[in-house]
Coordinates of C-alpha atoms in Angstrom, one line a residue:
M19 CA -6.3 20.9 -66.4
E20 CA -7.6 18.4 -64.5
R21 CA -4.6 16.2 -65.0
Q22 CA -1.9 19.2 -63.7
R23 CA -4.0 19.7 -60.8
A24 CA -4.0 16.3 -60.3
E25 CA -1.0 16.0 -60.6
S26 CA 0.2 19.3 -59.2
T27 CA -1.8 18.0 -56.2
F28 CA 0.4 14.4 -55.4
T29 CA 3.7 16.0 -56.3
I30 CA 3.0 18.7 -52.9
I31 CA 1.9 15.7 -51.4
S32 CA 4.6 14.4 -52.1
K33 CA 7.0 17.4 -50.9
V34 CA 4.9 17.5 -47.3
K35 CA 5.9 13.4 -47.1
N36 CA 9.4 14.2 -47.8
S37 CA 10.4 17.1 -45.9
P38 CA 12.5 16.3 -43.0
N39 CA 10.5 17.7 -40.0
V40 CA 7.6 15.8 -41.1
N41 CA 9.5 12.2 -41.0
T42 CA 10.9 13.8 -37.5
A43 CA 7.9 14.3 -36.4
V44 CA 6.7 10.4 -37.4
K45 CA 9.2 9.3 -36.3
W46 CA 9.0 10.8 -33.0
L47 CA 5.1 9.4 -32.6
T48 CA 6.3 6.1 -33.7
S49 CA 8.4 5.8 -31.2
N50 CA 6.9 7.7 -28.5
K51 CA 3.1 5.6 -29.1
L52 CA 2.9 4.5 -25.9
L53 CA 4.0 7.3 -24.3
I54 CA 1.4 9.2 -26.5
F55 CA -1.5 6.5 -25.4
I56 CA -1.1 6.8 -21.8
L57 CA -1.0 10.2 -21.9
L58 CA -4.2 10.0 -23.8
S59 CA -5.5 7.3 -20.7
V60 CA -5.1 10.0 -18.7
V61 CA -6.8 12.6 -19.5
F62 CA -9.3 10.9 -20.7
G63 CA -9.6 8.7 -17.6
V64 CA -10.0 12.3 -15.8
I65 CA -12.8 13.3 -18.4
L66 CA -15.0 10.6 -18.0
G67 CA -14.8 11.0 -14.9
L68 CA -15.6 13.7 -13.6
I69 CA -19.0 13.1 -15.8
L70 CA -20.0 10.5 -14.0
R71 CA -19.7 12.2 -10.5
P72 CA -22.7 13.3 -10.6
L73 CA -24.8 9.9 -12.1
N74 CA -24.4 9.1 -7.8
L75 CA -23.0 5.6 -9.5
S76 CA -24.0 2.5 -7.6
S77 CA -20.8 1.5 -6.5
D78 CA -21.0 -2.2 -7.7
T79 CA -21.0 0.1 -11.0
I80 CA -17.9 1.6 -9.8
T81 CA -16.1 -1.9 -8.9
L82 CA -17.1 -2.4 -13.4
I83 CA -15.3 1.3 -13.7
S84 CA -11.8 0.2 -11.4
Y85 CA -11.9 -3.6 -12.1
P86 CA -10.1 -2.8 -15.4
G87 CA -7.5 -0.4 -13.0
D88 CA -7.6 -3.3 -10.0
L89 CA -6.0 -6.2 -12.8
F90 CA -3.9 -3.4 -14.4
L91 CA -2.4 -3.3 -10.9
R92 CA -2.7 -6.7 -9.1
T93 CA -0.3 -8.0 -12.2
L94 CA 2.5 -5.0 -12.3
K95 CA 3.1 -4.9 -8.3
L96 CA 3.1 -9.9 -9.1
M97 CA 5.7 -9.3 -11.3
V98 CA 8.0 -6.8 -8.9
L99 CA 9.3 -9.2 -7.0
P100 CA 10.4 -11.3 -9.3
F101 CA 12.6 -8.3 -11.4
I102 CA 14.1 -6.8 -8.2
I103 CA 15.2 -10.7 -7.0
S104 CA 16.7 -11.3 -10.2
C105 CA 18.2 -7.6 -11.5
L106 CA 19.6 -7.1 -7.9
I107 CA 21.4 -11.1 -8.1
I108 CA 22.3 -11.3 -12.2
G109 CA 23.7 -6.9 -11.3
A110 CA 25.8 -8.0 -8.2
A111 CA 27.2 -10.8 -9.7
N112 CA 28.5 -9.0 -13.1
L113 CA 29.1 -6.1 -11.5
D114 CA 31.4 -7.3 -8.7
I115 CA 30.9 -5.3 -5.8
S116 CA 34.3 -6.7 -5.0
K117 CA 35.8 -4.9 -7.3
N118 CA 33.9 -2.2 -8.4
G119 CA 32.7 -0.5 -5.2
N120 CA 32.8 2.8 -5.8
V121 CA 29.5 2.1 -8.3
A122 CA 27.9 1.1 -5.2
V123 CA 29.4 3.7 -3.3
R124 CA 28.5 6.9 -5.4
T125 CA 24.4 5.3 -5.8
I126 CA 24.6 5.5 -1.9
V127 CA 25.9 8.4 -1.4
Y128 CA 23.3 10.6 -4.1
F129 CA 20.7 9.0 -2.6
V130 CA 21.8 10.3 0.5
L131 CA 22.6 13.3 -0.7
T132 CA 18.7 14.2 -3.3
S133 CA 17.0 12.3 0.4
V134 CA 18.6 15.8 2.3
F135 CA 18.1 18.4 0.5
N136 CA 14.8 17.5 -0.2
V137 CA 13.8 17.7 3.2
C138 CA 16.0 20.6 3.2
L139 CA 13.8 22.4 -0.1
G140 CA 10.3 21.0 1.3
L141 CA 11.6 23.0 5.3
T142 CA 11.8 25.6 2.7
L143 CA 9.0 26.2 0.9
G144 CA 7.3 25.5 4.4
L145 CA 8.4 27.8 6.4
L146 CA 8.5 30.8 3.0
V147 CA 4.8 29.9 2.2
H148 CA 3.0 29.1 5.3
P149 CA 0.3 26.9 3.6
G150 CA -1.3 25.5 7.4
S151 CA -3.5 27.9 9.3
P152 CA -5.7 27.3 12.0
D153 CA -8.4 28.3 10.5
L154 CA -8.2 24.8 8.5
R155 CA -8.7 22.1 11.9
L156 CA -12.3 20.5 10.6
A157 CA -14.5 19.9 13.3
N158 CA -15.1 16.5 11.5
T159 CA -10.8 15.5 12.2
T160 CA -10.8 11.8 13.2
T161 CA -8.6 9.8 14.4
F162 CA -6.3 7.8 12.5
S163 CA -6.2 3.8 14.2
G164 CA -2.5 3.5 13.0
P165 CA 0.7 3.7 14.4
K166 CA 1.0 6.6 17.4
K167 CA 3.7 6.9 17.8
M168 CA 7.6 7.5 16.7
N169 CA 11.0 9.4 17.2
V170 CA 14.3 9.1 15.0
M171 CA 16.0 6.6 17.2
D172 CA 12.8 3.9 16.4
G173 CA 13.3 4.7 12.5
F174 CA 16.6 3.8 12.3
L175 CA 15.7 0.5 14.7
D176 CA 13.4 -0.5 12.8
M177 CA 15.7 0.0 9.1
G178 CA 18.4 -1.9 11.1
K179 CA 15.8 -5.2 11.7
N180 CA 14.3 -4.9 8.5
L181 CA 17.6 -4.7 7.0
L182 CA 18.2 -8.4 8.4
P183 CA 15.3 -9.9 8.5
E184 CA 15.1 -12.8 10.7
N185 CA 13.1 -14.6 8.1
L186 CA 12.9 -14.4 4.0
F187 CA 9.7 -16.6 3.2
Q188 CA 8.4 -13.9 6.0
A189 CA 10.4 -11.3 4.3
T190 CA 8.3 -10.9 0.9
I191 CA 4.8 -10.7 2.6
Q192 CA 5.6 -8.5 6.1
Q193 CA 7.7 -5.9 7.9
T194 CA 8.5 -5.3 11.2
L195 CA 8.1 -1.5 12.4
T196 CA 7.6 0.0 16.5
E197 CA 4.4 0.4 17.2
Y198 CA 3.4 2.8 21.5
E199 CA 0.0 0.7 22.6
T200 CA -1.4 1.9 25.8
V201 CA -0.8 -0.2 28.6
M202 CA -3.1 -0.1 32.1
G203 CA -0.7 0.5 34.8
E204 CA -1.1 0.5 39.1
N205 CA -3.9 3.3 40.1
N206 CA -5.7 2.9 36.9
T207 CA -2.6 5.0 35.4
K208 CA -2.4 4.8 32.0
T209 CA 2.0 4.5 30.5
L210 CA 3.0 3.4 26.7
K211 CA 5.0 0.4 26.5
K212 CA 7.2 -0.2 23.4
V213 CA 5.8 -3.0 21.4
V214 CA 8.2 -5.0 18.2
K215 CA 5.4 -6.0 16.2
Y216 CA 5.2 -7.0 12.4
K217 CA 2.7 -5.7 9.2
D218 CA 1.3 -6.5 5.9
G219 CA 3.5 -5.0 2.9
T220 CA 6.8 -7.2 1.8
N221 CA 9.8 -5.9 3.6
T222 CA 11.5 -4.3 -0.2
L223 CA 14.6 -4.2 2.0
G224 CA 15.4 -6.9 3.8
I225 CA 15.2 -8.1 -0.1
I226 CA 17.1 -6.1 -1.7
F227 CA 19.9 -6.6 1.2
F228 CA 19.8 -10.6 1.3
C229 CA 19.8 -10.5 -3.3
L230 CA 22.8 -8.1 -2.6
I231 CA 25.1 -10.0 -0.3
F232 CA 23.8 -13.3 -2.8
G233 CA 24.8 -12.1 -5.9
T234 CA 27.8 -10.2 -5.0
V235 CA 29.5 -13.5 -3.1
L236 CA 27.9 -15.4 -6.2
G237 CA 29.6 -12.5 -8.5
T238 CA 33.7 -13.9 -6.7
M239 CA 33.2 -17.5 -7.6
G240 CA 34.5 -17.2 -11.5
E241 CA 33.3 -20.7 -13.5
R242 CA 30.8 -21.8 -11.2
K243 CA 28.5 -18.5 -11.3
R244 CA 27.1 -19.6 -14.0
P245 CA 24.0 -22.5 -14.0
V246 CA 22.6 -19.8 -11.2
L247 CA 23.3 -17.0 -12.7
N248 CA 21.9 -18.3 -15.7
F249 CA 19.1 -19.3 -14.0
F250 CA 18.4 -15.6 -12.8
T251 CA 19.6 -13.6 -16.3
V252 CA 16.6 -16.4 -17.6
T253 CA 14.1 -15.0 -15.2
Y254 CA 14.7 -11.3 -15.4
E255 CA 13.5 -12.6 -19.8
V256 CA 11.2 -14.9 -19.2
M257 CA 8.9 -11.3 -16.9
Q258 CA 10.2 -8.8 -19.6
K259 CA 8.3 -11.1 -22.1
I260 CA 5.9 -11.4 -19.9
L261 CA 5.6 -7.4 -20.0
T262 CA 5.1 -6.9 -23.5
G263 CA 2.4 -7.9 -23.0
V264 CA 1.1 -6.3 -20.1
I265 CA 2.5 -2.6 -21.1
W266 CA 0.1 -2.5 -24.4
F267 CA -2.8 -2.5 -21.8
T268 CA -1.1 0.3 -20.0
P269 CA -3.5 3.0 -21.6
I270 CA -7.7 0.3 -20.5
G271 CA -5.6 0.3 -16.6
V272 CA -4.0 3.5 -16.5
A273 CA -7.9 5.3 -17.6
S274 CA -10.0 2.9 -15.5
V275 CA -7.6 3.4 -12.3
I276 CA -8.1 7.5 -12.6
C277 CA -12.0 7.5 -13.1
G278 CA -12.3 4.9 -11.0
K279 CA -10.4 7.3 -8.2
I280 CA -11.8 10.3 -9.2
I281 CA -15.7 9.1 -8.6
T282 CA -15.4 7.6 -4.9
L283 CA -13.5 11.4 -4.3
S284 CA -16.1 13.2 -1.0
Q285 CA -16.4 17.0 -1.4
L286 CA -14.0 16.8 -4.4
T287 CA -14.1 20.5 -5.5
T288 CA -13.8 21.7 -0.8
T289 CA -11.2 19.7 -0.4
L290 CA -9.4 21.1 -2.9
V291 CA -10.0 25.0 -2.5
Q292 CA -10.0 24.8 0.9
L293 CA -5.9 22.7 1.6
S294 CA -4.8 24.7 -2.3
L295 CA -2.5 25.9 -1.1
F296 CA -0.7 23.2 1.1
I297 CA -1.2 21.5 -2.0
A298 CA 0.8 24.4 -4.4
T299 CA 3.5 24.3 -1.9
T300 CA 4.1 20.7 -1.9
V301 CA 3.4 19.8 -6.3
G302 CA 5.4 23.5 -7.3
G303 CA 8.1 21.9 -5.1
F304 CA 8.2 18.8 -6.8
L305 CA 8.4 20.0 -10.2
F306 CA 10.4 22.4 -9.0
Y307 CA 13.2 20.0 -8.0
Q308 CA 11.9 18.1 -11.1
L309 CA 11.7 20.6 -13.7
I310 CA 15.4 22.6 -12.6
V311 CA 16.9 20.9 -9.4
I312 CA 17.2 17.3 -11.3
Q313 CA 17.8 18.8 -15.1
V314 CA 21.2 21.2 -13.3
I315 CA 22.4 18.3 -11.4
Y316 CA 22.3 16.1 -15.0
F317 CA 23.4 18.3 -17.0
V318 CA 27.0 20.3 -14.7
I319 CA 27.4 15.7 -14.1
V320 CA 26.6 14.7 -16.8
K321 CA 27.2 17.6 -19.4
K322 CA 24.5 16.9 -21.9
S323 CA 21.0 18.7 -22.8
P324 CA 18.7 15.9 -20.3
W325 CA 15.2 16.7 -22.2
P326 CA 15.8 14.0 -24.3
Y327 CA 16.8 11.8 -21.5
Y328 CA 13.1 13.7 -19.1
V329 CA 11.1 13.5 -22.7
S330 CA 12.0 9.6 -22.7
L331 CA 11.0 8.9 -18.7
G332 CA 7.5 9.4 -20.4
P333 CA 5.6 6.2 -19.6
A334 CA 7.0 5.3 -16.8
L335 CA 6.6 8.5 -15.2
A336 CA 3.0 8.7 -16.8
T337 CA 2.4 5.1 -15.5
A338 CA 4.1 6.4 -11.7
F339 CA 1.5 9.1 -11.3
A340 CA -1.7 6.4 -13.0
T341 CA -1.0 3.9 -10.1
A342 CA 0.9 5.7 -7.8
S343 CA 3.1 3.4 -6.8
K344 CA 7.2 3.4 -7.7
S345 CA 7.1 -0.1 -7.7
A346 CA 3.7 -0.6 -10.3
S347 CA 5.5 1.4 -12.8
L348 CA 9.1 -0.8 -11.7
P349 CA 8.7 -3.0 -14.9
I350 CA 8.6 -0.6 -17.0
T351 CA 11.2 2.0 -16.1
F352 CA 13.8 -1.1 -17.0
K353 CA 12.1 -1.4 -20.2
V354 CA 11.9 2.3 -20.8
L355 CA 16.0 2.4 -19.5
D356 CA 17.3 -0.8 -21.0
E357 CA 14.9 -1.1 -24.9
K358 CA 15.0 3.1 -25.4
L359 CA 17.5 4.6 -23.6
K360 CA 20.0 1.5 -23.9
M361 CA 21.0 2.4 -19.6
N362 CA 24.2 -0.3 -19.6
P363 CA 22.6 -3.3 -17.1
K364 CA 24.9 -3.6 -14.8
I365 CA 23.8 -0.2 -13.4
T366 CA 20.4 -0.3 -14.3
K367 CA 20.0 -4.1 -12.8
F368 CA 21.5 -2.0 -9.2
V369 CA 19.6 1.3 -8.9
L370 CA 16.6 0.7 -10.0
P371 CA 15.9 -2.5 -7.2
I372 CA 17.7 -0.4 -4.5
G373 CA 16.2 2.8 -5.4
T374 CA 13.5 1.7 -2.4
I375 CA 15.4 4.2 0.0
N376 CA 15.6 6.6 -2.3
M377 CA 12.2 8.2 -1.5
D378 CA 12.9 11.8 -3.0
G379 CA 9.8 13.1 -3.6
S380 CA 8.4 11.7 0.0
A381 CA 11.1 13.5 1.8
L382 CA 9.9 16.4 0.6
Y383 CA 6.2 15.7 1.1
L384 CA 6.8 14.9 4.9
S385 CA 8.6 18.0 5.8
V386 CA 6.1 20.2 4.2
A387 CA 3.0 18.0 6.1
L388 CA 4.4 18.0 9.4
L389 CA 5.7 22.1 9.0
F390 CA 1.6 22.4 7.8
L391 CA 0.0 20.7 10.9
A392 CA 2.2 22.6 13.4
Q393 CA 1.0 25.7 11.3
I394 CA -2.2 24.7 11.7
N395 CA -2.3 24.3 15.7
N396 CA 0.3 27.0 16.2
L397 CA 3.4 25.9 17.6
Q398 CA 6.6 27.9 17.4
L399 CA 9.3 26.3 16.4
G400 CA 12.7 26.8 17.1
I401 CA 16.0 25.7 15.5
G402 CA 16.0 22.2 17.2
E403 CA 12.6 22.0 16.5
I404 CA 13.3 22.5 12.8
F405 CA 16.3 20.2 12.9
T406 CA 14.3 17.2 14.9
I407 CA 12.0 17.0 12.1
G408 CA 14.8 17.6 9.5
L409 CA 16.5 14.2 10.8
A410 CA 13.4 12.1 11.2
C411 CA 11.7 13.0 8.0
T412 CA 15.1 11.5 5.8
A413 CA 15.2 8.9 7.8
A414 CA 11.8 8.1 7.3
S415 CA 11.7 8.7 4.5
M416 CA 14.5 6.6 3.3
S417 CA 12.4 3.0 4.5
S418 CA 9.1 4.1 3.7
A419 CA 7.3 1.0 1.0
A420 CA 6.7 1.8 -1.9
I421 CA 3.0 1.8 -1.7
P422 CA 0.2 4.1 -2.7
S423 CA -0.6 6.5 -0.1
A424 CA 2.4 5.2 2.9
A425 CA 3.0 9.2 2.8
I426 CA 0.9 9.2 4.8
V427 CA 0.6 6.8 7.5
L428 CA 4.7 7.9 8.1
V429 CA 3.1 11.7 8.3
V430 CA 0.2 10.4 11.4
M431 CA 3.6 8.2 12.6
L432 CA 6.1 11.2 12.2
C433 CA 3.2 14.1 14.4
S434 CA 5.1 12.5 17.7
V435 CA 8.2 14.3 17.3
I436 CA 6.8 17.7 17.7
N437 CA 3.9 16.5 19.6
I438 CA 1.2 17.8 16.8
P439 CA -2.0 16.2 17.2
T440 CA -2.6 13.0 15.1
E441 CA -6.5 13.4 14.3
D442 CA -5.3 16.4 12.7
V443 CA -3.9 14.1 9.6
S444 CA -7.3 13.9 8.1
L445 CA -7.6 17.1 6.1
L446 CA -4.6 15.4 4.5
F447 CA -5.8 12.3 3.2
A448 CA -8.8 14.2 1.4
V449 CA -6.1 15.6 -1.3
D450 CA -3.5 13.1 -0.7
W451 CA -4.5 10.8 -3.5
L452 CA -3.3 13.6 -6.0
V453 CA 0.0 15.1 -3.5
D454 CA 0.9 10.9 -3.7
R455 CA 1.0 10.5 -8.1
F456 CA 3.9 14.0 -7.8
R457 CA 4.5 12.3 -5.2
T458 CA 6.0 9.0 -6.6
M459 CA 7.1 10.8 -10.3
N460 CA 9.2 12.5 -7.9
N461 CA 10.4 9.2 -7.0
L462 CA 11.4 7.5 -10.1
I463 CA 13.1 10.3 -11.5
G464 CA 14.6 10.5 -8.8
D465 CA 16.2 6.6 -9.9
C466 CA 15.9 7.1 -13.3
Y467 CA 18.4 10.7 -12.8
T468 CA 20.9 7.8 -10.2
V469 CA 21.3 5.4 -13.0
A470 CA 22.1 8.3 -15.8
I471 CA 24.7 10.2 -13.5
V472 CA 26.5 6.8 -11.8
Q473 CA 26.6 5.8 -15.5
H474 CA 29.1 8.5 -16.8
L475 CA 30.5 8.9 -13.2
S476 CA 30.9 5.5 -13.4
K477 CA 32.3 4.5 -17.8
E478 CA 36.0 3.9 -15.8
E479 CA 33.8 0.6 -13.9
L480 CA 32.4 0.2 -16.8
E481 CA 34.9 0.4 -19.4
Q482 CA 37.4 -2.4 -18.3
D483 CA 34.9 -4.7 -17.0
D484 CA 34.0 -5.1 -21.0
E485 CA 37.3 -5.4 -22.0
K486 CA 37.5 -7.6 -18.8
E487 CA 34.8 -9.6 -20.5
A488 CA 35.4 -9.5 -23.4
E489 CA 39.2 -11.1 -22.6
E490 CA 37.3 -14.1 -21.0
A491 CA 34.9 -15.0 -24.2
H492 CA 37.8 -14.3 -26.2
V493 CA 40.0 -16.7 -23.8
N494 CA 37.2 -19.2 -23.5
G495 CA 36.2 -19.3 -27.0
T496 CA 40.1 -20.4 -27.7
F497 CA 40.3 -23.2 -25.7
V498 CA 36.4 -24.6 -26.2
M499 CA 37.7 -25.0 -30.7
Q500 CA 41.0 -26.5 -29.1
E501 CA 39.1 -28.3 -27.0
Q502 CA 36.8 -29.2 -29.6
E503 CA 40.1 -29.7 -31.6
Q504 CA 41.3 -32.5 -29.6
N505 CA 38.6 -34.0 -29.4
A506 CA 38.2 -34.3 -32.9
Q507 CA 42.0 -36.2 -34.0
T508 CA 41.2 -37.9 -31.3
N509 CA 38.3 -39.3 -33.1
Q510 CA 39.7 -39.6 -35.4
S511 CA 42.5 -41.2 -34.5
F512 CA 40.0 -44.1 -32.7
S513 CA 38.4 -44.2 -36.4
T514 CA 40.9 -44.5 -38.2
N515 CA 42.6 -47.7 -35.9
T516 CA 39.5 -49.5 -35.4
P517 CA 39.7 -52.7 -37.1
V518 CA 36.4 -53.2 -39.4

């Protein structure tokens, strides 16, 4: 009897193991284990942070809790520049933009259109929801120590100056910024003087432009390009191997970053309640674009279900959410698109690095933030002011740095566009840590979907490139074989005619 029960139990277990649904679930869990670990680490970091907040831990203890996350972020940021430089040069050289300029045009046009759409979406939500109220102005608002003034022309001029840096090495650590300083004039009158300065931060725009030009010219040099191209290809492969080891520390780093951030926040509940409508407007806009708009665009253009593609981006999006930096998540994004989704490396190496100018989330956030600040100051905005805000936010978002809380600096600069007091921006500081994470996810997902859409629209060009490369490889292989045969015949003839 017991033997029959054992056999029956074994039979049931075998049927369950061999069930197609179980096999599918196991296969999915195996292929997405990194995503599962990262999501679990996010939940763990939030719960641990909420548990430790009431304990009033010392600054040294908080530093130790945040230390693994800090090391993880530093490691990812360390890899960004080698990734961008090697990817752009390889992508531009292999793509041969001189013959496939349509790929570059499609990418830039798509970036601009999505940025404009997000600005319009942000303005629409800000006007409809009206998240700002004069009652939100606090007596303890503080003055921001950053740039005091900005106009649309300065934004475009700074973009051009950063596009063409004076020194390529300086561009790795500094970028150009126009500021207005207060100077004393005659009769002790204060005037604003425009000053062009350098501020700390990688001038990614200038590096991207230089690498694109370098790679494009390199791609036109025929066989002479091979040694240089091989060098950057090996560099990229080395960075990928380093990433393979680093990536498994992502759950630890993510949990550390989020836990440390939650512990250090002051008046967490109060600020979330006071600015709940602003948070709901911005995060709602991010989710609407991320879950509906971008998916519809993908379905209409690519003509496939977007959800498998979206779910596969999980590790990259989770890293972007945790680090609040698109640049920091760039190495993992490459790994997901190249290895998991099998996207064309020519497109990923070209689109992702220049995604610095594609800040869909920042474009939406800036427009909502400016309307919010105008509303709490009871400013009546007409069509002209709204149009000015839209134009300024579009230009500013495309020149935003891919670093945590970069958009909050742009908000301060954009306040001068419609004469909003910069002191009120301090209201946004308390919630920017949360909003910035959703904003970064939108910035990243815009790049990832650009890869899929541009690859689909450029299918014919890519196929022609592959055929051409196959023909060149065949011709070169045949030439090498003929050369080897001739050398063998020469050596044989030489050995035969040489006296012993």
